[in-house]
GROMACS .gro file of C-alpha atoms in nm:
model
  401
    1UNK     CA    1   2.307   0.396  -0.697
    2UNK     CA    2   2.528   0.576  -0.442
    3UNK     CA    3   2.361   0.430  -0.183
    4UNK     CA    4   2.391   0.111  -0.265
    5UNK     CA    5   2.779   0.132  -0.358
    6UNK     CA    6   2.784   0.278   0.003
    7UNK     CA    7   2.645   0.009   0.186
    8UNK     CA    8   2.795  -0.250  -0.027
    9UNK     CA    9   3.158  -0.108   0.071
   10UNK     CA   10   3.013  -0.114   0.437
   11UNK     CA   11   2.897  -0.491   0.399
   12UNK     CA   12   2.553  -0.422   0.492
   13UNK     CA   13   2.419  -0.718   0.335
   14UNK     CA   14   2.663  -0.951   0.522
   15UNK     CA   15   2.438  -0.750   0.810
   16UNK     CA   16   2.150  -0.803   0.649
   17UNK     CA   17   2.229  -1.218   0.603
   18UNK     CA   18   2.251  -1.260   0.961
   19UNK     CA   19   1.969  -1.095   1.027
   20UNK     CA   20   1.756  -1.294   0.825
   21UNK     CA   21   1.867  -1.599   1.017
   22UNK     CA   22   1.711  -1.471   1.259
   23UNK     CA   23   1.368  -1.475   1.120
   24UNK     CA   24   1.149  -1.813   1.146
   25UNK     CA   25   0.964  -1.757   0.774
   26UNK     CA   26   1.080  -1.690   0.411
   27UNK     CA   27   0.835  -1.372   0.443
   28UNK     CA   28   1.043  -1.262   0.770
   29UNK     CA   29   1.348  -1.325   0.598
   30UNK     CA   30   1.271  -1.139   0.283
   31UNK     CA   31   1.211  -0.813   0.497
   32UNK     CA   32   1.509  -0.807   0.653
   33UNK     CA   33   1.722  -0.878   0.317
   34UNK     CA   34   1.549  -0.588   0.157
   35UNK     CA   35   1.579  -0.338   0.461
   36UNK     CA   36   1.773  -0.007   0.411
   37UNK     CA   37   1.826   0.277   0.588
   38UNK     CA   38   1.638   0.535   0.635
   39UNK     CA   39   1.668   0.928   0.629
   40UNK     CA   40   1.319   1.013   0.813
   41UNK     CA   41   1.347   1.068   1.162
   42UNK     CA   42   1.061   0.981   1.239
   43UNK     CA   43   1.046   0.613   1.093
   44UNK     CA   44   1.377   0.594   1.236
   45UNK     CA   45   1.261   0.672   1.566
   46UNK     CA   46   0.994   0.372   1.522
   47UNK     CA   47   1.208   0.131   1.387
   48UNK     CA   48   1.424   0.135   1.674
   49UNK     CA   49   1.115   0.157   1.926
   50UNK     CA   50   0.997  -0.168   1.780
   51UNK     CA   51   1.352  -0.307   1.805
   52UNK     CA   52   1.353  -0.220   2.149
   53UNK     CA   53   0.998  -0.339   2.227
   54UNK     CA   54   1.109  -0.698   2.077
   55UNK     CA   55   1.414  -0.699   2.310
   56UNK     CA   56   1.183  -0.659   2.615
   57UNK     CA   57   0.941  -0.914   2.504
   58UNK     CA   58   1.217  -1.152   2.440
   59UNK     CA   59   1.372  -1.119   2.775
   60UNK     CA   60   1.072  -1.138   2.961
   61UNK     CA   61   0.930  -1.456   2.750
   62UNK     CA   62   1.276  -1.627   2.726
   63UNK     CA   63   1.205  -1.718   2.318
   64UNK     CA   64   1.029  -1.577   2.033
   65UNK     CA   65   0.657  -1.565   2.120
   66UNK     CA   66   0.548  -1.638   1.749
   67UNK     CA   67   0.454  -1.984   1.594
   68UNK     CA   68   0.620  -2.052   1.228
   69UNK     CA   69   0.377  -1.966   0.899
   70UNK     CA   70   0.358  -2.013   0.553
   71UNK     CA   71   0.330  -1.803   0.275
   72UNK     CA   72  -0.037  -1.868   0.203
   73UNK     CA   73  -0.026  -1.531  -0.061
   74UNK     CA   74  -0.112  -1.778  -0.390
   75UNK     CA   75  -0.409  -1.982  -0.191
   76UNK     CA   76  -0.543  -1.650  -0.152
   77UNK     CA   77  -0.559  -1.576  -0.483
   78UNK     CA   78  -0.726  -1.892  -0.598
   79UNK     CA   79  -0.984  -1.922  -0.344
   80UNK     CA   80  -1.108  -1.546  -0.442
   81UNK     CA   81  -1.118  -1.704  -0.766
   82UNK     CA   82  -1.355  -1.906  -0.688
   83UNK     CA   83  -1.113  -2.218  -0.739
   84UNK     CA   84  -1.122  -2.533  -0.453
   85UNK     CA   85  -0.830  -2.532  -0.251
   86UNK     CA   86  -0.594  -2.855  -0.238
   87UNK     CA   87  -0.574  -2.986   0.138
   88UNK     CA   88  -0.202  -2.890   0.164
   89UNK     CA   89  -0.294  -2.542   0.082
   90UNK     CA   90  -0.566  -2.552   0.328
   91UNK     CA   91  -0.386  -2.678   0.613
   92UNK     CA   92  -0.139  -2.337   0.512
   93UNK     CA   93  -0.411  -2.161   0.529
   94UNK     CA   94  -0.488  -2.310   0.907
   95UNK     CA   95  -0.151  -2.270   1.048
   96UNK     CA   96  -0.129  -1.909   0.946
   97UNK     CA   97  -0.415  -1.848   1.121
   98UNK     CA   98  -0.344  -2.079   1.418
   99UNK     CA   99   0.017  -1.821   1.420
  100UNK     CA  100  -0.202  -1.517   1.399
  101UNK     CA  101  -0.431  -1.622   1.700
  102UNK     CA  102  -0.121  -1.723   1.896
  103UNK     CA  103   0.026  -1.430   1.848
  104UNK     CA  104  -0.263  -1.185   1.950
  105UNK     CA  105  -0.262  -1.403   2.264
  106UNK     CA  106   0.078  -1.329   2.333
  107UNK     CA  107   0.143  -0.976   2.251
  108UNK     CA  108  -0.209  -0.804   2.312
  109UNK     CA  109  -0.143  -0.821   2.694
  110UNK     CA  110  -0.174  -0.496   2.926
  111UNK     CA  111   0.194  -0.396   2.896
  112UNK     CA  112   0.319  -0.054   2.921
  113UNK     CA  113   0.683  -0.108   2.750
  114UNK     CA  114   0.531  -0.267   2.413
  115UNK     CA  115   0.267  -0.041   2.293
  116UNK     CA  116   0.329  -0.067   1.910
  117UNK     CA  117   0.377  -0.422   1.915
  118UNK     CA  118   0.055  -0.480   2.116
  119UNK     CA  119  -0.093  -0.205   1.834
  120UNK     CA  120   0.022  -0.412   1.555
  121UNK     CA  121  -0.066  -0.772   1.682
  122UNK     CA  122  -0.435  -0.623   1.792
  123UNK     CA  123  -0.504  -0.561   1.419
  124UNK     CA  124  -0.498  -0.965   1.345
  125UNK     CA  125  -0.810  -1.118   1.304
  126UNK     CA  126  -0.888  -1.444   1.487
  127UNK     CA  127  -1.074  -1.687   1.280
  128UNK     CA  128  -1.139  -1.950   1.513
  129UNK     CA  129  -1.395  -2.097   1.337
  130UNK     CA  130  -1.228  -2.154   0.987
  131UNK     CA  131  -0.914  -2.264   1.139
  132UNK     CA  132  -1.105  -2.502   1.356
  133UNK     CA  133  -1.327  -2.655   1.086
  134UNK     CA  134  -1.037  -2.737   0.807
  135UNK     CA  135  -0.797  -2.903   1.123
  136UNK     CA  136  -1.119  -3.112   1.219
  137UNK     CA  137  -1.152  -3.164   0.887
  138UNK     CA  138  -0.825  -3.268   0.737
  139UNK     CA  139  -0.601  -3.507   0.894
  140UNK     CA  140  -0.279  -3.489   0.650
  141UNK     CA  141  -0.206  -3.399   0.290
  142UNK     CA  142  -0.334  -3.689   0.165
  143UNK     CA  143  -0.584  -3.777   0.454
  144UNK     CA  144  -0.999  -3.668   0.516
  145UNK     CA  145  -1.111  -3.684   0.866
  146UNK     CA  146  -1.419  -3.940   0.868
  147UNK     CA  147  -1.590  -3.668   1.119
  148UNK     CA  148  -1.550  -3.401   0.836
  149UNK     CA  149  -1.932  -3.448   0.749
  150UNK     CA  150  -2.199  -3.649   0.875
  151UNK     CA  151  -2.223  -3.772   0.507
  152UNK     CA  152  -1.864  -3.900   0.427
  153UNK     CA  153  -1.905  -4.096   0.763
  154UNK     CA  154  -2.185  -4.251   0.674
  155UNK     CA  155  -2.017  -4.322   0.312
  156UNK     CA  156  -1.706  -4.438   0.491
  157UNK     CA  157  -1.902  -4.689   0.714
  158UNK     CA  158  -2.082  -4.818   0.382
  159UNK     CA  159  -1.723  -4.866   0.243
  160UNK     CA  160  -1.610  -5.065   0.561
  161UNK     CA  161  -1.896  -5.298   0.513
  162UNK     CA  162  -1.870  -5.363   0.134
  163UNK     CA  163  -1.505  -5.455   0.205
  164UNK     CA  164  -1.556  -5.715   0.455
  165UNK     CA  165  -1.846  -5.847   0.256
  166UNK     CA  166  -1.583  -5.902   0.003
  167UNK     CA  167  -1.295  -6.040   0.193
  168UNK     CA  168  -1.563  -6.285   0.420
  169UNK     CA  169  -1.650  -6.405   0.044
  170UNK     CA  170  -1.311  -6.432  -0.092
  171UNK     CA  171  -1.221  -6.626   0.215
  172UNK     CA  172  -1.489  -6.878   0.211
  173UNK     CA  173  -1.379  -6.916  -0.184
  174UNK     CA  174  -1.021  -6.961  -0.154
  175UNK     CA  175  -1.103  -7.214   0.183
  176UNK     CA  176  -1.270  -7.479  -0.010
  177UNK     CA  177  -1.059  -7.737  -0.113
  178UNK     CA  178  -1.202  -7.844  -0.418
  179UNK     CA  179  -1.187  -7.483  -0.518
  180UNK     CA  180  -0.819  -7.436  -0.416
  181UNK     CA  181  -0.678  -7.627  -0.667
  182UNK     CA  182  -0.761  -7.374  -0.899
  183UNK     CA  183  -0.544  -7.117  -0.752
  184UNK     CA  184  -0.172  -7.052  -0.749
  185UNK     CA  185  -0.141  -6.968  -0.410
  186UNK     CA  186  -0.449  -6.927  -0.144
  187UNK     CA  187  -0.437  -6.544  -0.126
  188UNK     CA  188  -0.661  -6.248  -0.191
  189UNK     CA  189  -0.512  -5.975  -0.363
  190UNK     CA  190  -0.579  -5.614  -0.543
  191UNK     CA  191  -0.550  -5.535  -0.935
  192UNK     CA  192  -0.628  -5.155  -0.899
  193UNK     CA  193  -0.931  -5.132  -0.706
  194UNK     CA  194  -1.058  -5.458  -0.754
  195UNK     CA  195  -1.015  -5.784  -0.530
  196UNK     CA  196  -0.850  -6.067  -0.706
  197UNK     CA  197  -0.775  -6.418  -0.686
  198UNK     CA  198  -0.449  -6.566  -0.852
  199UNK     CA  199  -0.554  -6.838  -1.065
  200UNK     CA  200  -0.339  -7.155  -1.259
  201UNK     CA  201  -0.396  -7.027  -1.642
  202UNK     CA  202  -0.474  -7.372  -1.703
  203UNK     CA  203  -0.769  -7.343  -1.473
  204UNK     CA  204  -0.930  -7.047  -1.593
  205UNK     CA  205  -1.235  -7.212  -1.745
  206UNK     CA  206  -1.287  -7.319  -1.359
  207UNK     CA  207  -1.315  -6.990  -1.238
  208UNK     CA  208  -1.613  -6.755  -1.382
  209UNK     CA  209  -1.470  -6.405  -1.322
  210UNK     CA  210  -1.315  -6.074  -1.474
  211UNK     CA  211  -0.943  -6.121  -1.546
  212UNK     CA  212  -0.731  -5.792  -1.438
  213UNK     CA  213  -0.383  -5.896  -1.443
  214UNK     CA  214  -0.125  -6.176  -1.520
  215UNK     CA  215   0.148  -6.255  -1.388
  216UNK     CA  216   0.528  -6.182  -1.616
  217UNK     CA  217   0.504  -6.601  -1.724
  218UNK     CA  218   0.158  -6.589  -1.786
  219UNK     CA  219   0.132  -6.889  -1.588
  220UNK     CA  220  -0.106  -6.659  -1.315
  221UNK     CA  221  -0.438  -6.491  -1.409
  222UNK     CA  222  -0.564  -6.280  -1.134
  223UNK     CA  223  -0.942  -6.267  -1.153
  224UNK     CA  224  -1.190  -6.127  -1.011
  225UNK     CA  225  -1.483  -6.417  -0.929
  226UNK     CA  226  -1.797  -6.386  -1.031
  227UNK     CA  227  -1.979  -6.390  -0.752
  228UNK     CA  228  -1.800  -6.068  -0.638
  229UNK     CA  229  -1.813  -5.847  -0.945
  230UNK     CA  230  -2.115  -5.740  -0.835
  231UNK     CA  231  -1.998  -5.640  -0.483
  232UNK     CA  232  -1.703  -5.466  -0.657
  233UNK     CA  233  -1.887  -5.238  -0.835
  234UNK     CA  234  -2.087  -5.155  -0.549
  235UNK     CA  235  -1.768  -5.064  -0.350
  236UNK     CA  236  -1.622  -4.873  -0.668
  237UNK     CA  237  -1.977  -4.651  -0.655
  238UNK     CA  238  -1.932  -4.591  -0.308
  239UNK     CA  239  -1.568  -4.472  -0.363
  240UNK     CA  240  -1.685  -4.258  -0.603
  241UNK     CA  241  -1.949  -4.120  -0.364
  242UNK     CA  242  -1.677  -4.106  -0.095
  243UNK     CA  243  -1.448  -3.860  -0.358
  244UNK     CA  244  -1.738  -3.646  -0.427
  245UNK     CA  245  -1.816  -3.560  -0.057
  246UNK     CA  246  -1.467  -3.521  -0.057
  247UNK     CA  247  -1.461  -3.226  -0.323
  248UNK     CA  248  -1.735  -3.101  -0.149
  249UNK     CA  249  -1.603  -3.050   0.162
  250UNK     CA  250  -1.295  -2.894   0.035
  251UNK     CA  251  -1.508  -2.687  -0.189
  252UNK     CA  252  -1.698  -2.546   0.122
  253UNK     CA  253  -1.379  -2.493   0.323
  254UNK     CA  254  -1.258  -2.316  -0.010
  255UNK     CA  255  -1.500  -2.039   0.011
  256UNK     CA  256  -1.473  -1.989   0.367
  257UNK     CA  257  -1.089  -1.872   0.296
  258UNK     CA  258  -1.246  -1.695   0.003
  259UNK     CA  259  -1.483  -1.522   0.201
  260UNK     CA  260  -1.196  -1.380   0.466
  261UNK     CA  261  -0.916  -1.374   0.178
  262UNK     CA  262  -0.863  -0.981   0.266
  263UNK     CA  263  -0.815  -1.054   0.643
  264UNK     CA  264  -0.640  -1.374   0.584
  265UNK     CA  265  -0.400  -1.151   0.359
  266UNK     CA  266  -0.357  -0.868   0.629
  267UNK     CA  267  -0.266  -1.117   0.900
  268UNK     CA  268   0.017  -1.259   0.675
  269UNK     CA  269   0.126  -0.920   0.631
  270UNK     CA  270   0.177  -0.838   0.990
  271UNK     CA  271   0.271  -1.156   1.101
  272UNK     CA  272   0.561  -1.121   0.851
  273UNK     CA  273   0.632  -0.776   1.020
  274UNK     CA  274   0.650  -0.919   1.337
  275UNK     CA  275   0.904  -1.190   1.258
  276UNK     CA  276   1.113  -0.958   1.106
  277UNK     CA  277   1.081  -0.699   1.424
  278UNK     CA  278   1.177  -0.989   1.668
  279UNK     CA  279   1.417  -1.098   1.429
  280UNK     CA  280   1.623  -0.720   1.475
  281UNK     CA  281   1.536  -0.766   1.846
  282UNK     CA  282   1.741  -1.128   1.868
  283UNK     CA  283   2.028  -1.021   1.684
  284UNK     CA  284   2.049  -0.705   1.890
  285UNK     CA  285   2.047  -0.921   2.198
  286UNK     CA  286   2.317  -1.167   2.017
  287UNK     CA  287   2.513  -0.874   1.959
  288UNK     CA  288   2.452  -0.696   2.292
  289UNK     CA  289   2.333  -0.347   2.114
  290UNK     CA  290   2.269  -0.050   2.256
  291UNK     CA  291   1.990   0.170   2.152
  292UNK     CA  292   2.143   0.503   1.935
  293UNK     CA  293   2.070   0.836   2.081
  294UNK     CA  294   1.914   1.040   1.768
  295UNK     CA  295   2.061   1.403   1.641
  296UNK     CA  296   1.706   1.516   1.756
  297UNK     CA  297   1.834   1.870   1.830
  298UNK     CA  298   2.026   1.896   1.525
  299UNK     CA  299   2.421   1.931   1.671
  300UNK     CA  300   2.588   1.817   1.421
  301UNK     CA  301   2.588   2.009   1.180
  302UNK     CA  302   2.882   2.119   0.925
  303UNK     CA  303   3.009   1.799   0.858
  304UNK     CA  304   3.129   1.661   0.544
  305UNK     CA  305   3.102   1.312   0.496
  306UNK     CA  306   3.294   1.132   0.204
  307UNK     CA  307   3.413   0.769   0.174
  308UNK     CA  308   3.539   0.525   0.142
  309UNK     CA  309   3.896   0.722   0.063
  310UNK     CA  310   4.265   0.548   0.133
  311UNK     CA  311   4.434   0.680   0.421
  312UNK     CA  312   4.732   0.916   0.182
  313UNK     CA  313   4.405   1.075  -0.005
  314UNK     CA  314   4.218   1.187   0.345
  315UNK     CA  315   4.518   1.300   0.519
  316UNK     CA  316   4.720   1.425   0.188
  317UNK     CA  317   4.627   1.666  -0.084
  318UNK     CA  318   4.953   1.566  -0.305
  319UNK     CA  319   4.857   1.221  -0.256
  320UNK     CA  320   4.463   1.299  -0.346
  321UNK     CA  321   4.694   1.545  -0.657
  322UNK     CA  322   4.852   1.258  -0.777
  323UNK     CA  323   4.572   1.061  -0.756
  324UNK     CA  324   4.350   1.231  -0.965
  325UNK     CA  325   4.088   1.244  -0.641
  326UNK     CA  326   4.104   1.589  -0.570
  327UNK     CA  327   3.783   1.637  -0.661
  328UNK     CA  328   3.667   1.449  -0.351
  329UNK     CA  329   3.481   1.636  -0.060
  330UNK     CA  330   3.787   1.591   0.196
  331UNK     CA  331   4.050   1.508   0.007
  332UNK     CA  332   4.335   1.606   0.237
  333UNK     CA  333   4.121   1.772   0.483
  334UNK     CA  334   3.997   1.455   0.678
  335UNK     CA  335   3.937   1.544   1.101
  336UNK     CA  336   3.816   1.219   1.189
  337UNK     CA  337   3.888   0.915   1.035
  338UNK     CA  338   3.620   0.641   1.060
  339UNK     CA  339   3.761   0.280   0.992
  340UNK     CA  340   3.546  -0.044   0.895
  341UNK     CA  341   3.631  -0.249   1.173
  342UNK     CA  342   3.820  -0.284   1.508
  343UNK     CA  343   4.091  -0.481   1.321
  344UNK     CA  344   4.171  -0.190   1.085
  345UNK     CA  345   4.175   0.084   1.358
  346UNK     CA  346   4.415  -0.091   1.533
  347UNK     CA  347   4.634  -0.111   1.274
  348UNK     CA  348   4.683   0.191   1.199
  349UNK     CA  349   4.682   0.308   1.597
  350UNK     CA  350   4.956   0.105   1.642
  351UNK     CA  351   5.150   0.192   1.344
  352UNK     CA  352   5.134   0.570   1.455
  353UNK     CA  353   5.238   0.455   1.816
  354UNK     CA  354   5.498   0.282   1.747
  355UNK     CA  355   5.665   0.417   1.424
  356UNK     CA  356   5.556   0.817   1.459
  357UNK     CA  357   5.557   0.793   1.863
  358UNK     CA  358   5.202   0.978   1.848
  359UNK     CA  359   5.076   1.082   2.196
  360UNK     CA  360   4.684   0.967   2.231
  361UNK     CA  361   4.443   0.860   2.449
  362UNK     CA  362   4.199   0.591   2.380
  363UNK     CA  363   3.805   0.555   2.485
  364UNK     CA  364   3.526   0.331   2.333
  365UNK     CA  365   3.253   0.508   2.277
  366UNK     CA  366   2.860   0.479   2.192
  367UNK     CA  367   2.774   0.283   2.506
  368UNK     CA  368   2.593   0.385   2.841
  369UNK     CA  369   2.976   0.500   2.981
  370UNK     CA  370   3.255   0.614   2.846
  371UNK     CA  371   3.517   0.263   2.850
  372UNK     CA  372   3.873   0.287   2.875
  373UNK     CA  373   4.020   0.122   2.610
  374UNK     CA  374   4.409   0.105   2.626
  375UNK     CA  375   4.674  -0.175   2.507
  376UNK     CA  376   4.839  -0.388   2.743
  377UNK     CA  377   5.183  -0.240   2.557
  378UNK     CA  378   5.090   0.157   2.590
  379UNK     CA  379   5.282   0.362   2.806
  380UNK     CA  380   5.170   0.518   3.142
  381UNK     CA  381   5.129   0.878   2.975
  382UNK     CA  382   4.883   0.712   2.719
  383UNK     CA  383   4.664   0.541   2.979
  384UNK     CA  384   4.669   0.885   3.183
  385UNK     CA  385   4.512   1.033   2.890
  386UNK     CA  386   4.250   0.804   2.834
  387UNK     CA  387   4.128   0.828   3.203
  388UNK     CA  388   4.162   1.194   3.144
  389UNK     CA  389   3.931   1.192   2.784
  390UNK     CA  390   3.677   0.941   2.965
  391UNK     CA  391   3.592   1.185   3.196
  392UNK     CA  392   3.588   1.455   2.987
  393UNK     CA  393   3.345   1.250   2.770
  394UNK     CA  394   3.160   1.150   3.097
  395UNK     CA  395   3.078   1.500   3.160
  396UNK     CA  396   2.955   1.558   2.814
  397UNK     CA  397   2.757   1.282   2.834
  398UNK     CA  398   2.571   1.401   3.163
  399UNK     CA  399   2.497   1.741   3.004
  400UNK     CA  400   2.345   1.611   2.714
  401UNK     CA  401   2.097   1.372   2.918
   0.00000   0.00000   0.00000
């Protein structure tokens, strides 16, 4: 609970936001929303080698070396269960794994600087041969390829023929004139899955046929003729033929995600890694980071910590007295004082400046130098003392490398 008061008063998810924009998938961007810091060295260590690793990558390949992915975790599920997968979810299923083979190609290359990104992409499995067979297979969400088995072409080409059968029929029907004058208007049309003829209602005796539809007056009848009712239902039978190999083929490609679900399922898991590792390394580069040095020797020790405290209780025991905030770990006893942002700290520098004529020196820290850091209004004894306390921190600097 502490913790999370902590980072809230620090804004860390504001940090947290922008780093998810970073990342191309909802599975990206839900590991860096729920990313906190850690107190373990060593996965501290790693977490900023893989940063680091990322940045490298991304300057050498100019973008983001990883293809976008869905969240294929519920497919998963239902193919193991033995269930047939709907096309959409198979064609999920065939990017994620077109994104994991991509991405193996990219990363697993002989690279000294990236070894636990080329560790982590080597563990994804290429599937070549599932991906492959449901992209030749389906077309779009609603669309079978006609090469998807030998069978549905076959069934397909049957379907082709029965239709033109049909419409060469119709034609000749709808062509004659003495037959014409039957109809409301010389067209061929469909009522569901049958072919139809709009016929005068006063002519229906004329025209032997199944009637499907009429029109809002009742003045049209649209029939199906006899002499293509037969044909019809031969074209309906081969539909349903066509839907069956259908199901079957999307069975079969079904149980070949079944049959890899648990590799399919590790390869969304480090895929999802990944985009959230080059996600830190872009908005490291947006922000122009530098890489923390680590308290690996332990220097620091003694401190007290406490926060976030109002500038009267650090500096003021009455204050933290009448306050009631005694009880707080450096309650009048604050060293250093540590503000949120740029804007705050240089509020308050130059309120002691100017209204307590404080004598300081200034220097921006935590980068490969020591930077002078003065205002354009500070007096010549202030910038001699920052050029004095950069060196001194220059020096400190070079012993500690």
């Amino acid at each position: 609970m502490e913790l999370e008061r902590t980072l809230r008063v620090l804004e860390f998810p504001k940090i947290l936001e922008r780093l998810a924009q970073y990342a191309m998938t909802d599975n990206g961007k839900a590991l860096c929303r729920t990313l906190v810091p850690s107190d373990q060295e060593a996965q501290g260590r790693r977490s900023l080698d893989e940063t680091e690793e990322a940045v490298v990558l991304l300057t050498y390949l100019g973008s983001n070396p990883l293809i976008g992915f869905h969240d294929v975790t519920e497919y998963i599920s239902i193919a193991k269960k033995g269930a047939c997968l709907s096309p959409r979810a198979l064609m999920d299923v065939a990017m994620l794994l077109r994104a994991s083979r991509s991405a193996r190609a990219s990363l697993c290359k002989e690279r000294d600087n990236t070894p636990l990104l080329i560790s982590l992409a080597s563990r994804l499995t290429v599937l070549e041969s599932v991906e492959s067979d449901i992209s030749d297979a389906i077309i779009a969400e609603d669309e079978i390829a006609d090469r998807a088995s030998s069978e549905l072409y076959q069934i397909r080409r049957q379907i082709r023929s029965a239709n033109e059968r049909m419409r060469e029929k119709l034609n000749q029907m709808i062509r004659s004139t003495s037959f014409a004058k039957n109809l409301q208007d010389t067209i061929i049309t469909m009522r569901g899955d049958r072919y139809c003829i709009p016929v005068r209602a006063e002519c229906r005796a004329n025209v032997p046929g199944l009637v499907h539809d009429q029109s809002s007056t009742g003045a049209t009848l649209f029939v199906e003729p006899l002499a293509v009712v037969e044909m019809g239902n031969e074209l309906k039978e081969w539909h349903m033929k066509e839907r069956d190999e259908i199901d079957r083929i999307l069975a079969a490609l079904s149980q070949q995600v079944s049959e890899n679900a648990d590799l399919i399922d590790r390869n969304l898991s480090i895929l999802s890694t990944l985009d959230f590792i080059f996600a830190k390394g872009m908005l490291s580069r947006e922000m122009e980071c530098v890489r923390p040095k680590m308290n690996e020797e332990g220097k620091i020790t003694g401190c007290i910590i406490d926060g976030p405290l109002s500038m009267d209780i650090a500096l003021y025991k009455e204050a933290a007295e009448e306050k009631g905030a005694l009880n707080r770990k450096v309650a009048g006893d604050a060293d250093v004082l540590i503000f949120p942002d740029i804007h705050a700290g240089n509020l308050v520098y130059k309120s002691i400046v100017h209204m307590v004529n404080c004598k300081n020196g200034n220097v921006l820290t935590g980068t490969a130098a020591p930077v002078i850091l003065t205002s354009r209004s500070d007096d010549c004894e202030t910038k001699v003392n920052s050029i004095a306390l950069a060196a001194v921190v220059a020096e400190e600097l070079k012993k500690n490398k």
